[in-house]
Coordinates of C-alpha atoms in Angstrom, one line a residue:
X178 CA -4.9 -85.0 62.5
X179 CA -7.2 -87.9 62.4
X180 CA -8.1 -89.3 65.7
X181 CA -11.3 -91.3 65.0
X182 CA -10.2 -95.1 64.8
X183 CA -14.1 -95.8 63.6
X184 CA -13.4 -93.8 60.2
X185 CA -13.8 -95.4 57.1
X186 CA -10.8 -96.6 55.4
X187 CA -11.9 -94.9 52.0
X188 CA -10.4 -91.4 51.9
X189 CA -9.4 -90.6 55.3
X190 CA -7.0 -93.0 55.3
X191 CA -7.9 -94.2 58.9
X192 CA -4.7 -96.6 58.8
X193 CA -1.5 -95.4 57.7
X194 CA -1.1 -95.6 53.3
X195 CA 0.9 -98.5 52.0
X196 CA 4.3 -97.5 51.0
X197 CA 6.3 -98.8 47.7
X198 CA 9.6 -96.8 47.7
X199 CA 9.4 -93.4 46.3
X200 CA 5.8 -93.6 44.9
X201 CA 3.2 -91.8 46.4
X202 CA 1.8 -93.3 49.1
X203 CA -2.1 -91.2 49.1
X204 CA -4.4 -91.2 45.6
X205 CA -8.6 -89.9 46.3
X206 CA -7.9 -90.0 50.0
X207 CA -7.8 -86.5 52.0
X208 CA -4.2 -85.0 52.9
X209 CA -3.6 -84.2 56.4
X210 CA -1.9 -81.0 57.3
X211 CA 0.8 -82.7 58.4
X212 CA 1.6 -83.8 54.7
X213 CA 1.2 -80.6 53.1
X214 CA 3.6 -79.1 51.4
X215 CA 4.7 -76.7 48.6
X216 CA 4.0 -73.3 47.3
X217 CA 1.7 -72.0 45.9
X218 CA 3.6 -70.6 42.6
X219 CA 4.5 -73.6 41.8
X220 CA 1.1 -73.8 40.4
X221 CA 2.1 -71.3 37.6
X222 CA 4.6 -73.8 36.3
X223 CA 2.9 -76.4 36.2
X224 CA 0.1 -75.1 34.4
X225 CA 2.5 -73.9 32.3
X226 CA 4.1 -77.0 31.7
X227 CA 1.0 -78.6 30.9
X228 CA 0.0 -76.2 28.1
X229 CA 3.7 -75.8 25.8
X230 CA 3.6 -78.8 24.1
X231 CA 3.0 -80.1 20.4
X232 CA -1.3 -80.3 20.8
X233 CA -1.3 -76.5 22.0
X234 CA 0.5 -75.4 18.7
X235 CA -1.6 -77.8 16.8
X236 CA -5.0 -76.0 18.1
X237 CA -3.3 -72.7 17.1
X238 CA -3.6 -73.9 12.8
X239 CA -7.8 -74.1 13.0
X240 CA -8.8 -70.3 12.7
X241 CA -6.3 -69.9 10.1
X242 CA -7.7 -73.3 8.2
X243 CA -11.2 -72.0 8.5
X244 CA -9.9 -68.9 7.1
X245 CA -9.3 -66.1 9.2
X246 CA -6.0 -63.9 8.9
X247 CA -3.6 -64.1 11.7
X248 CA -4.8 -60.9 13.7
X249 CA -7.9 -62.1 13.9
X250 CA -7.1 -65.7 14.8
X251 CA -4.9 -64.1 17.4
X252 CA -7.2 -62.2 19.1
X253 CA -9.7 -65.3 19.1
X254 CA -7.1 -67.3 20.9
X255 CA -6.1 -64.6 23.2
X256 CA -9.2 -64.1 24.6
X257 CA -10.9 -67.8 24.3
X258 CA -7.7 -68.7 26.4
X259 CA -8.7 -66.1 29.1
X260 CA -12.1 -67.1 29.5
X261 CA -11.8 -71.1 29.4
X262 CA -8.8 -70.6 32.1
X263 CA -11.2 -68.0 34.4
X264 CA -13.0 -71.3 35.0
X265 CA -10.2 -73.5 35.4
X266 CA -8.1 -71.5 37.6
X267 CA -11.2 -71.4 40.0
X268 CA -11.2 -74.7 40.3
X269 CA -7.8 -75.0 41.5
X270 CA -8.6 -72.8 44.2
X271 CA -10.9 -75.7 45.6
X272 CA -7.9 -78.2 46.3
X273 CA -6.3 -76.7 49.1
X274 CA -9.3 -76.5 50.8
X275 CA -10.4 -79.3 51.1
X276 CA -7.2 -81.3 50.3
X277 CA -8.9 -83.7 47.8
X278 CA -8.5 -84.7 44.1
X279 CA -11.1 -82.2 42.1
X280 CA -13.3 -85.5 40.9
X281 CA -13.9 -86.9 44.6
X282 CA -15.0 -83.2 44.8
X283 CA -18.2 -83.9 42.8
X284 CA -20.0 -85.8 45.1
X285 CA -21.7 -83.2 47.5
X286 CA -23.1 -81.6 43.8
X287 CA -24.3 -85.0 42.4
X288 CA -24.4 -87.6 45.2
X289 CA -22.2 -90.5 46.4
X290 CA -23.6 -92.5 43.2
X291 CA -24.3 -89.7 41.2
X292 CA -20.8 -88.5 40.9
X293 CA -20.1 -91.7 38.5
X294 CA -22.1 -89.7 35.8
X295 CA -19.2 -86.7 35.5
X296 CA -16.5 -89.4 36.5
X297 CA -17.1 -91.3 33.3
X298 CA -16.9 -88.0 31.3
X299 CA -13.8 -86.8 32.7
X300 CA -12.0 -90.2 32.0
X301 CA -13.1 -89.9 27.9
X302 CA -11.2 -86.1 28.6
X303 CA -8.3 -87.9 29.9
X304 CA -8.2 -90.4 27.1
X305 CA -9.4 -87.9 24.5
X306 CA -6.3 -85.8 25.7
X307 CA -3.5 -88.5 26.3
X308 CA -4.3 -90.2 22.9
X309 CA -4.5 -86.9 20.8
X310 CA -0.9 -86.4 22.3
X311 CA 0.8 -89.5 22.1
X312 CA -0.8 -89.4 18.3
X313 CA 1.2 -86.2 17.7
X314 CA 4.3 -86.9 19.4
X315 CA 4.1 -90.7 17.2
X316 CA 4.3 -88.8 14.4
X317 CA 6.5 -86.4 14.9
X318 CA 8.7 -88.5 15.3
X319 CA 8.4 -90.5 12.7
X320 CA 9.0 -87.4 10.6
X321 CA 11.8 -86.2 12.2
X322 CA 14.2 -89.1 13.7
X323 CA 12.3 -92.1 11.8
X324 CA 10.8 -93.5 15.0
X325 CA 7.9 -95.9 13.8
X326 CA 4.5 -94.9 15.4
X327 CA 4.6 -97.8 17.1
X328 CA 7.5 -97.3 19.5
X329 CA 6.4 -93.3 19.8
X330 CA 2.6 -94.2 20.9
X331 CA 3.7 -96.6 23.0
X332 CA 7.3 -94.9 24.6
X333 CA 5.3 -91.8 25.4
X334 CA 2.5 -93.9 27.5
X335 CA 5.7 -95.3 29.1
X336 CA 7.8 -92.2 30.7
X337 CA 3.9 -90.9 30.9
X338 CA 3.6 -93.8 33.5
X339 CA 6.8 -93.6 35.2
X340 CA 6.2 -90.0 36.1
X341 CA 2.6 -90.7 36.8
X342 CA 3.7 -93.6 39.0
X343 CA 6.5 -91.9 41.3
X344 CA 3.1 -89.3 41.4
X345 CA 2.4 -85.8 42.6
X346 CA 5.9 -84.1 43.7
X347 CA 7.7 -85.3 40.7
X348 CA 5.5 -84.3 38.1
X349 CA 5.5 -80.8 39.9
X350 CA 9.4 -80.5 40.1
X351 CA 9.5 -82.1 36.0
X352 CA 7.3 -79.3 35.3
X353 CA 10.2 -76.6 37.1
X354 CA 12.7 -77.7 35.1
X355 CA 10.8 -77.6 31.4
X356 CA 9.2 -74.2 32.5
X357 CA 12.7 -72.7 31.9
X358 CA 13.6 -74.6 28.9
X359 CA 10.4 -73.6 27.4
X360 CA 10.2 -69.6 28.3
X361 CA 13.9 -69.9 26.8
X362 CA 12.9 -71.2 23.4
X363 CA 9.7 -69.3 23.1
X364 CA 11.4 -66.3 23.9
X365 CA 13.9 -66.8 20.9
X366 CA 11.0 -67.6 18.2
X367 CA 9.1 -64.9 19.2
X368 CA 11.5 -62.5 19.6
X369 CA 13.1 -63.8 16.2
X370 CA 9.6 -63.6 15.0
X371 CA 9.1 -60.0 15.5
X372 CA 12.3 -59.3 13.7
X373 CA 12.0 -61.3 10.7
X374 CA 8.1 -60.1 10.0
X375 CA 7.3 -63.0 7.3
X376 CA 3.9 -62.4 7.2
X377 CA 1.4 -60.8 4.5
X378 CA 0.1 -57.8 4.7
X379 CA -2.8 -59.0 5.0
X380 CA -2.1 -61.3 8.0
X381 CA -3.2 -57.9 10.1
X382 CA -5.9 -56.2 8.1
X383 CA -8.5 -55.8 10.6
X384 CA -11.1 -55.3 8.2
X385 CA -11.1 -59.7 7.2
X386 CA -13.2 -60.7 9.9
X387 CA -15.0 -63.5 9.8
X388 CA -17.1 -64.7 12.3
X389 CA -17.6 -68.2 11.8
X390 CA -13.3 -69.0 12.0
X391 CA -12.9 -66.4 14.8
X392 CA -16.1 -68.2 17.1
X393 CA -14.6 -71.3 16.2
X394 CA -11.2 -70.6 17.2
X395 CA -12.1 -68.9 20.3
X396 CA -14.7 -71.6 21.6
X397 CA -11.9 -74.5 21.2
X398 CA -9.2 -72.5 23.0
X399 CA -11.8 -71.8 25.9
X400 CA -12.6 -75.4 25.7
X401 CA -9.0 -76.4 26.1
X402 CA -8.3 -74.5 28.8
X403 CA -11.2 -75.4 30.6
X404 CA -10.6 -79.1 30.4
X405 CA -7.9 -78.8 32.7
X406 CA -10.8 -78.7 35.2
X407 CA -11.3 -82.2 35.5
X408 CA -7.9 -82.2 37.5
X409 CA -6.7 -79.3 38.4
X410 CA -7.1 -79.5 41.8
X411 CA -5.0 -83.1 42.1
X412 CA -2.0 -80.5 42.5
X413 CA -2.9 -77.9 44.3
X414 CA -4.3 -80.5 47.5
X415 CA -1.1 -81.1 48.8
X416 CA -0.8 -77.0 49.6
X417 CA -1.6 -75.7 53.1
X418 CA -5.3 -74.3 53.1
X419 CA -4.3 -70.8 54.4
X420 CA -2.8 -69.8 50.9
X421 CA -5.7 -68.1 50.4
X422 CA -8.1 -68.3 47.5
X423 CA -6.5 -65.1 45.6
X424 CA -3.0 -67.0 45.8
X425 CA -3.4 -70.2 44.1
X426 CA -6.1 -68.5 41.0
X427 CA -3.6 -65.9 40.0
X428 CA -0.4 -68.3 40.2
X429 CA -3.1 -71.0 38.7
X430 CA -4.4 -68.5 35.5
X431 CA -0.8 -67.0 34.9
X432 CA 0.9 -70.0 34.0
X433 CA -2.4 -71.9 31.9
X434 CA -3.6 -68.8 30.3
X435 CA 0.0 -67.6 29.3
X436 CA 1.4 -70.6 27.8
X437 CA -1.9 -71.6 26.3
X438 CA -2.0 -68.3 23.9
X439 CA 1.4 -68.6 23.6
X440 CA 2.0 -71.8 22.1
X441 CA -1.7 -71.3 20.2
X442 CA -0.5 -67.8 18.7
X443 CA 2.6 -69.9 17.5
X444 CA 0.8 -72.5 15.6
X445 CA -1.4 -69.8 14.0
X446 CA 1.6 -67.9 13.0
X447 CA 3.4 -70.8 11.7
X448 CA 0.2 -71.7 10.2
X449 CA 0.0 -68.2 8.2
X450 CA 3.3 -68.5 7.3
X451 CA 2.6 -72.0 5.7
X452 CA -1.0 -72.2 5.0
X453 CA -0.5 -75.7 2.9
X454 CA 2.3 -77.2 5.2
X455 CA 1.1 -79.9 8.3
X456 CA 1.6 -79.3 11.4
X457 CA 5.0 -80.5 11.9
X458 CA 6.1 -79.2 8.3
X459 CA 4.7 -75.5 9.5
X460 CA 6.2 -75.4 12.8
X461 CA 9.6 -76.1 11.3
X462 CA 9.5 -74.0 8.4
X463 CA 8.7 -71.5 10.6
X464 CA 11.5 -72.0 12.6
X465 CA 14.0 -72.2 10.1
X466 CA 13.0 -68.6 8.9
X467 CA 14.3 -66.8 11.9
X468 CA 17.1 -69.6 11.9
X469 CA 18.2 -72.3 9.6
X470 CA 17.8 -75.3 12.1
X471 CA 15.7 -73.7 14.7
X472 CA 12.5 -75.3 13.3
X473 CA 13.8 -78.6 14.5
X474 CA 14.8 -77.4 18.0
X475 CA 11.4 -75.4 18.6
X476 CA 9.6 -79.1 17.5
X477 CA 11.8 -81.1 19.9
X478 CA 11.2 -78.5 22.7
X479 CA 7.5 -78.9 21.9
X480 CA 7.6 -82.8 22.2
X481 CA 9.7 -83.1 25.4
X482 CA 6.9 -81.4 27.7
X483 CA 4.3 -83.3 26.0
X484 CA 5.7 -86.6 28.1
X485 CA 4.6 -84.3 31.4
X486 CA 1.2 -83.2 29.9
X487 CA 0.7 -86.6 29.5
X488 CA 1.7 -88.0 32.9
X489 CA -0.7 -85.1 34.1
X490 CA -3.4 -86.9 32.5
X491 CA -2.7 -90.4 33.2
X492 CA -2.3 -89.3 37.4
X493 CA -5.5 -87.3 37.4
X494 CA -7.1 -90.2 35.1
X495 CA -5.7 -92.8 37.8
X496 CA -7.7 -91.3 40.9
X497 CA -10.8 -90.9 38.6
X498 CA -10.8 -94.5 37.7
X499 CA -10.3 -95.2 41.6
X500 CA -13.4 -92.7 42.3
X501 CA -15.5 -94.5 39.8
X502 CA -14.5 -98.1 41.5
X503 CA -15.3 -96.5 45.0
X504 CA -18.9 -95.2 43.9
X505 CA -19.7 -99.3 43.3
X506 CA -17.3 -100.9 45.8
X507 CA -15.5 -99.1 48.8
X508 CA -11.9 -99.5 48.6
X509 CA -9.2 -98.6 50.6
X510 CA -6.8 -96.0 48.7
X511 CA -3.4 -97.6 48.2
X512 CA -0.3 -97.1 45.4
X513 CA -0.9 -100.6 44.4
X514 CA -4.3 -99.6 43.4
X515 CA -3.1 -96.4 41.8
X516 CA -0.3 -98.7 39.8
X517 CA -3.1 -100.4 38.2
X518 CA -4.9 -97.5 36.9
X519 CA -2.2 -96.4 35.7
X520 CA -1.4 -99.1 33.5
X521 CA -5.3 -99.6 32.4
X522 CA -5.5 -95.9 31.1
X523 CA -2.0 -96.6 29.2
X524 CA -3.3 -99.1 27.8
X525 CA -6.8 -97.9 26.6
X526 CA -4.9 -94.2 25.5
X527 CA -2.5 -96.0 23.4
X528 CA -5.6 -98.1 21.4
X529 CA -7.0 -95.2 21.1
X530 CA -4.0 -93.5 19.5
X531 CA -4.2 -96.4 17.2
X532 CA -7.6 -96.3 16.3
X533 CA -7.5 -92.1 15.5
X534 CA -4.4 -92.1 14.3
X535 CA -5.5 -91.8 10.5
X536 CA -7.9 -88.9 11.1
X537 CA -6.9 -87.1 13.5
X538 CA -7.4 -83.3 12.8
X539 CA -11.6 -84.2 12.6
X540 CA -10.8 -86.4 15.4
X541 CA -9.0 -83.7 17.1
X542 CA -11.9 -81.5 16.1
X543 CA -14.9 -83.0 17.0
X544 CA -13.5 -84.2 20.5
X545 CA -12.4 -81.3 21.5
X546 CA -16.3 -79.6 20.8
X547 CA -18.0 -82.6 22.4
X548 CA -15.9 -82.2 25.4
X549 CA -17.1 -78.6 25.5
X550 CA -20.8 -80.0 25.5
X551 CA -19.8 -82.5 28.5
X552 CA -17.9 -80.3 29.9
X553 CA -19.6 -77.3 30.6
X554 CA -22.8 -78.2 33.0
X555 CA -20.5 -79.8 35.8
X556 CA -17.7 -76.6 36.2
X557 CA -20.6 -74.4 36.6
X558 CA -22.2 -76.9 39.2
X559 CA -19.3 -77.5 40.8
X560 CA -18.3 -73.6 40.9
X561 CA -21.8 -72.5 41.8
X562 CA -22.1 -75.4 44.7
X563 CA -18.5 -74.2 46.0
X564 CA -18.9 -70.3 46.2
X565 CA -22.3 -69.4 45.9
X566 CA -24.6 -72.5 47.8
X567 CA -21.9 -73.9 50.3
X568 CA -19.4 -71.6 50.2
X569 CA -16.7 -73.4 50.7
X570 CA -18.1 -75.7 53.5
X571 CA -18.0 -79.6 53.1
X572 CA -17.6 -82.5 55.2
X573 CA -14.5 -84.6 54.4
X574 CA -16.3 -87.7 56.3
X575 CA -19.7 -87.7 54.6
X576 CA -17.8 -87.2 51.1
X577 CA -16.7 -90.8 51.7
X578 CA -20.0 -92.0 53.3
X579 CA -22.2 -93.4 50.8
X580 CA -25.1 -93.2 53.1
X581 CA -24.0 -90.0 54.5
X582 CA -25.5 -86.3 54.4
X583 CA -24.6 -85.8 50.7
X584 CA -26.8 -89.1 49.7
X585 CA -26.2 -91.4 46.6
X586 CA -28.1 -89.7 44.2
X587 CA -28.4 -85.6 44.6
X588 CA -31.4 -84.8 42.4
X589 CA -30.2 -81.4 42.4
X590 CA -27.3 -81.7 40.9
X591 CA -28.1 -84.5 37.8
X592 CA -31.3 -82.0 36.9
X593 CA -29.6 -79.0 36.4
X594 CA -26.8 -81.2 34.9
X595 CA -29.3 -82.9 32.0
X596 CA -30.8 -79.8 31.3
X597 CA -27.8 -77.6 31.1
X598 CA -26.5 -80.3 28.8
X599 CA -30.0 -80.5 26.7
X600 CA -29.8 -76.5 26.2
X601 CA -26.5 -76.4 24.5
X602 CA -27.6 -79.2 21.7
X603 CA -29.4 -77.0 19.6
X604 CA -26.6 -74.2 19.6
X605 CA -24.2 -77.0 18.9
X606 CA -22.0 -77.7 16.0
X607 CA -20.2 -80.8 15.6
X608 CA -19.0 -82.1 12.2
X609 CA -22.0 -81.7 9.7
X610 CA -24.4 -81.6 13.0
X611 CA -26.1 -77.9 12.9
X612 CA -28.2 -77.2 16.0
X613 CA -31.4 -75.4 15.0
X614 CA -30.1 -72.2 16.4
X615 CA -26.7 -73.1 15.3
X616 CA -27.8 -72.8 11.9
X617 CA -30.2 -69.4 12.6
X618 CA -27.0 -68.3 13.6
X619 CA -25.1 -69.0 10.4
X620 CA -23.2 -72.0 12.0
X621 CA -21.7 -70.1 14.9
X622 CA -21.3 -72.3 18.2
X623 CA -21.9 -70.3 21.3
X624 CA -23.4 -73.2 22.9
X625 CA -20.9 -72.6 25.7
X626 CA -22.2 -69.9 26.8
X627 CA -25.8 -71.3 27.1
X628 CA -24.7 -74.3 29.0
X629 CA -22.9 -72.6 31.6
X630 CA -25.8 -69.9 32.3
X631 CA -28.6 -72.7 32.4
X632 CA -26.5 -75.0 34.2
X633 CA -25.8 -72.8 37.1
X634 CA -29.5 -70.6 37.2
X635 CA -31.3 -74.4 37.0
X636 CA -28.6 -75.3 39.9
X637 CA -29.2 -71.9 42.1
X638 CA -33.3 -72.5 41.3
X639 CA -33.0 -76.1 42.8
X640 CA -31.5 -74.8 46.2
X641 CA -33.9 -72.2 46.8
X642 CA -34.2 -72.5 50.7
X643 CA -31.3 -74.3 51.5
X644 CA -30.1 -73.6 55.2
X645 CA -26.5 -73.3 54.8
X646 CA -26.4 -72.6 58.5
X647 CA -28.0 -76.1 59.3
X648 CA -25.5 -78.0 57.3
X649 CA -22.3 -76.2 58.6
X650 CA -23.3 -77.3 62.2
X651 CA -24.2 -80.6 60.7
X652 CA -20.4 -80.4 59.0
X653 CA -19.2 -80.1 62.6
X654 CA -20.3 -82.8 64.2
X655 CA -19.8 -85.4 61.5
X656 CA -16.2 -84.0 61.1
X657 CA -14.9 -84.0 64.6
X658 CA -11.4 -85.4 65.3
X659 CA -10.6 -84.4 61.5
X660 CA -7.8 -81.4 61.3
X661 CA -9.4 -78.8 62.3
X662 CA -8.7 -76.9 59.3
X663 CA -10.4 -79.3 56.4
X664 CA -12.8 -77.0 55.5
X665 CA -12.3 -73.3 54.7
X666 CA -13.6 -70.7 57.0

């Protein structure tokens, strides 16, 4: 436990939390051991949860809209799913280590200061996200019950909050509870799927492959996955940090990768069944084929988790927004604080709703590709900075010093950020944007790829003679009267 009166209040909560009720009395500050609790599969269901909603199915329909059959499309979300959450689930590992939120985590890569730079793009994720959901969910019903868009946007941002508020264990034993209601229903459609066989024949001819479609499809459900990044380690924190690093990845990739491909591969079957039909209109259709009615069940079971996905956002978008204040001016964590954040990001998500409402599938689109190109340079810092540089070792103090060991501004980490950023724009792809490679390439996006090898070999470069040594003895002094098992051995 901490011992250290002199602390600073700022994340090490040197004074006990303020309490409201049942809320949750910590936000960016560090967990103490004597707080920790949960296991470590409960990771696969929460992941889980955070995938089987309405926007998942709705990412499944853009290979088959760009043209590709529904083998191919399949494949392309099967394995862009298993790539994006590789990264992701790695990520997750971090939390229990170190018992932080995943954006506070930033700061040894970038610097004290710095860190605003990725903070700032993971709270247009978090917006991007909760709008693009409450957008769906608005509309579908509206379609389906007559609920104006009006009371959907903003009655999804409200249950969002309420879970959000109460905080960490509830969303956790929320996600429990729709984890079997969702294997249930998936089970029957698929199942019912595989019986009925509506599909073309040539829905599986392996010889229509396209790459453009297939590149496309597979680089936006890598993307997806790997957005989950940005806070994936704001619920795996409260875990004890002898779970073990194998643990929490595999419980972390089974339940993202799984119920990502799963509720993509039924959008893109739904999708090939009903190439002209919406989103909604497909997913019901499709339904109703294996059983009159069941098209309308399978969209409300879709809809209900998409109130948790949401919550997930607003929570992780909470504790960024208290990061961000805490780079300018120190604060001292407290639910009040967290309560305000809360309601800004509510409020910003459901304008933004509003404002993409009316074009939302090249909305959808485009965010999605320029949260790739955001996206990409800061997991492969972060990663690279965690298991290959410092291996694991950070100071819990000097995260929260602003003149500390980690400094404001780590050149390091913004260069190899810029430039990793700057490689991907010529392979990128964005609306009627072709990169100059992008378009030698016949208008295939594998920028990706480039940004997460530059990112990390710039990264790597610019530590070239770091004494790891030095700064694990240096870790040890500055974190004495911390418990004594903060930092992974």
């Amino acid at each position: 436990m901490i011992e250290d009166t002199n602390l600073p209040e700022t994340g090490l909560a040197a004074r006990p939390s303020e309490t409201i009720g049942i809320v949750e009395t910590r936000s960016i500050d560090y967990i103490p051991l004597a707080e920790r609790h949960g296991k470590v599969w409960h990771l696969s269901t929460i992941w889980f949860t955070g995938n089987v909603h309405i926007l998942t199915v709705a990412l499944g329909f853009i290979g088959i809209a760009l043209g590709a059959n529904l083998l191919w499309t399949a494949i392309a979300i099967v394995t862009g799913c298993a790539f994006g959450t590789f990264f992701m689930a790695f990520h997750s590992t971090q939390g229990p280590q170190l018992g932080l939120p995943q954006m506070v985590q930033s700061r040894p890569q970038f610097g004290f200061a710095g860190a605003f730079l990725v903070w700032i793009v993971a709270l247009i994720i978090y917006g991007g996200y909760a709008a693009s959901i409450q957008i769906l969910v608005g509309d579908t019903l509206e379609e389906i019950v007559g609920l104006p868009t009006t009371i959907g946007y903003f009655g999804i941002a409200l249950v969002a909050m309420l879970l959000a508020v109460v905080g960490h264990d509830l969303i956790h034993r929320a996600a429990r509870c729709l984890s079997l209601l969702m294997v249930i229903v998936l089970a029957i459609f698929t199942i019912g799927i595989i019986m009925v066989q509506p599909f073309s024949a040539g829905a599986f001819d392996i010889r229509s492959f396209s790459l453009v479609p297939f590149m496309v499809q597979f680089f936006t459900a890598a993307a997806y996955q790997l957005s989950y990044s940005i806070f994936v380690s704001d619920y795996s924190r409260y875990l004890e940090p002898n779970v073990g690093v194998r643990e929490t990845f595999w419980w972390t990739y089974a339940g993202a990768a799984i119920s990502g491909a799963w509720m993509m591969l039924i959008g893109a079957a739904a999708a090939s069944m009903f190439p002209l039909a919406d989103t909604v209109g497909a997913v019901i259709s499709s339904g109703d084929a294996i059983i009159p009615g069941f098209g309308n069940i399978l969209l409300i079971a879709a809809i209900i988790p998409a109130f948790a996905a949401v919550a997930l956002c607003f929570y992780g978008g909470s504790l960024t927004l208290l990061s961000c204040t805490d780079s300018i001016k120190q604060i001292r964590p407290s639910p009040s604080k967290r309560l305000f954040a809360l309601a800004c990001l509510g409020i910003i998500t459901t304008v933004i709703a509003y404002g993409a409402s009316g074009s939302f599938i090249t909305w959808l689109g485009n965010f999605l590709f320029v949260l790739g190109y955001l996206l990409t340079p800061w997991t492969a810092i972060n990663l690279i900075d965690f298991y290959v540089v410092r291996r694991g070792h950070y100071s819990i103090r000097e995260i929260f010093n602003p003149s500390g060991m980690y400094g404001r501004w780590s050149w390091r980490g913004l260069t190899a950020y810029f430039i990793g950023f700057a490689s991907m724009l010529p392979f990128a792809v964005v609306g009627d944007f072709h990169g100059v490679f992008a378009r030698i390439l016949g208008g295939v996006d594998v920028s990706m790829l480039v940004g997460l090898a530059v990112s990390s070999v710039i990264y790597l470069t610019a530590h070239r003679g770091f004494d790891l040594n030095a700064e694990i003895e240096r870790i040890r002094v500055a974190d004495i009267g911390i418990d004594s098992s903060a930092a992974p051995q």
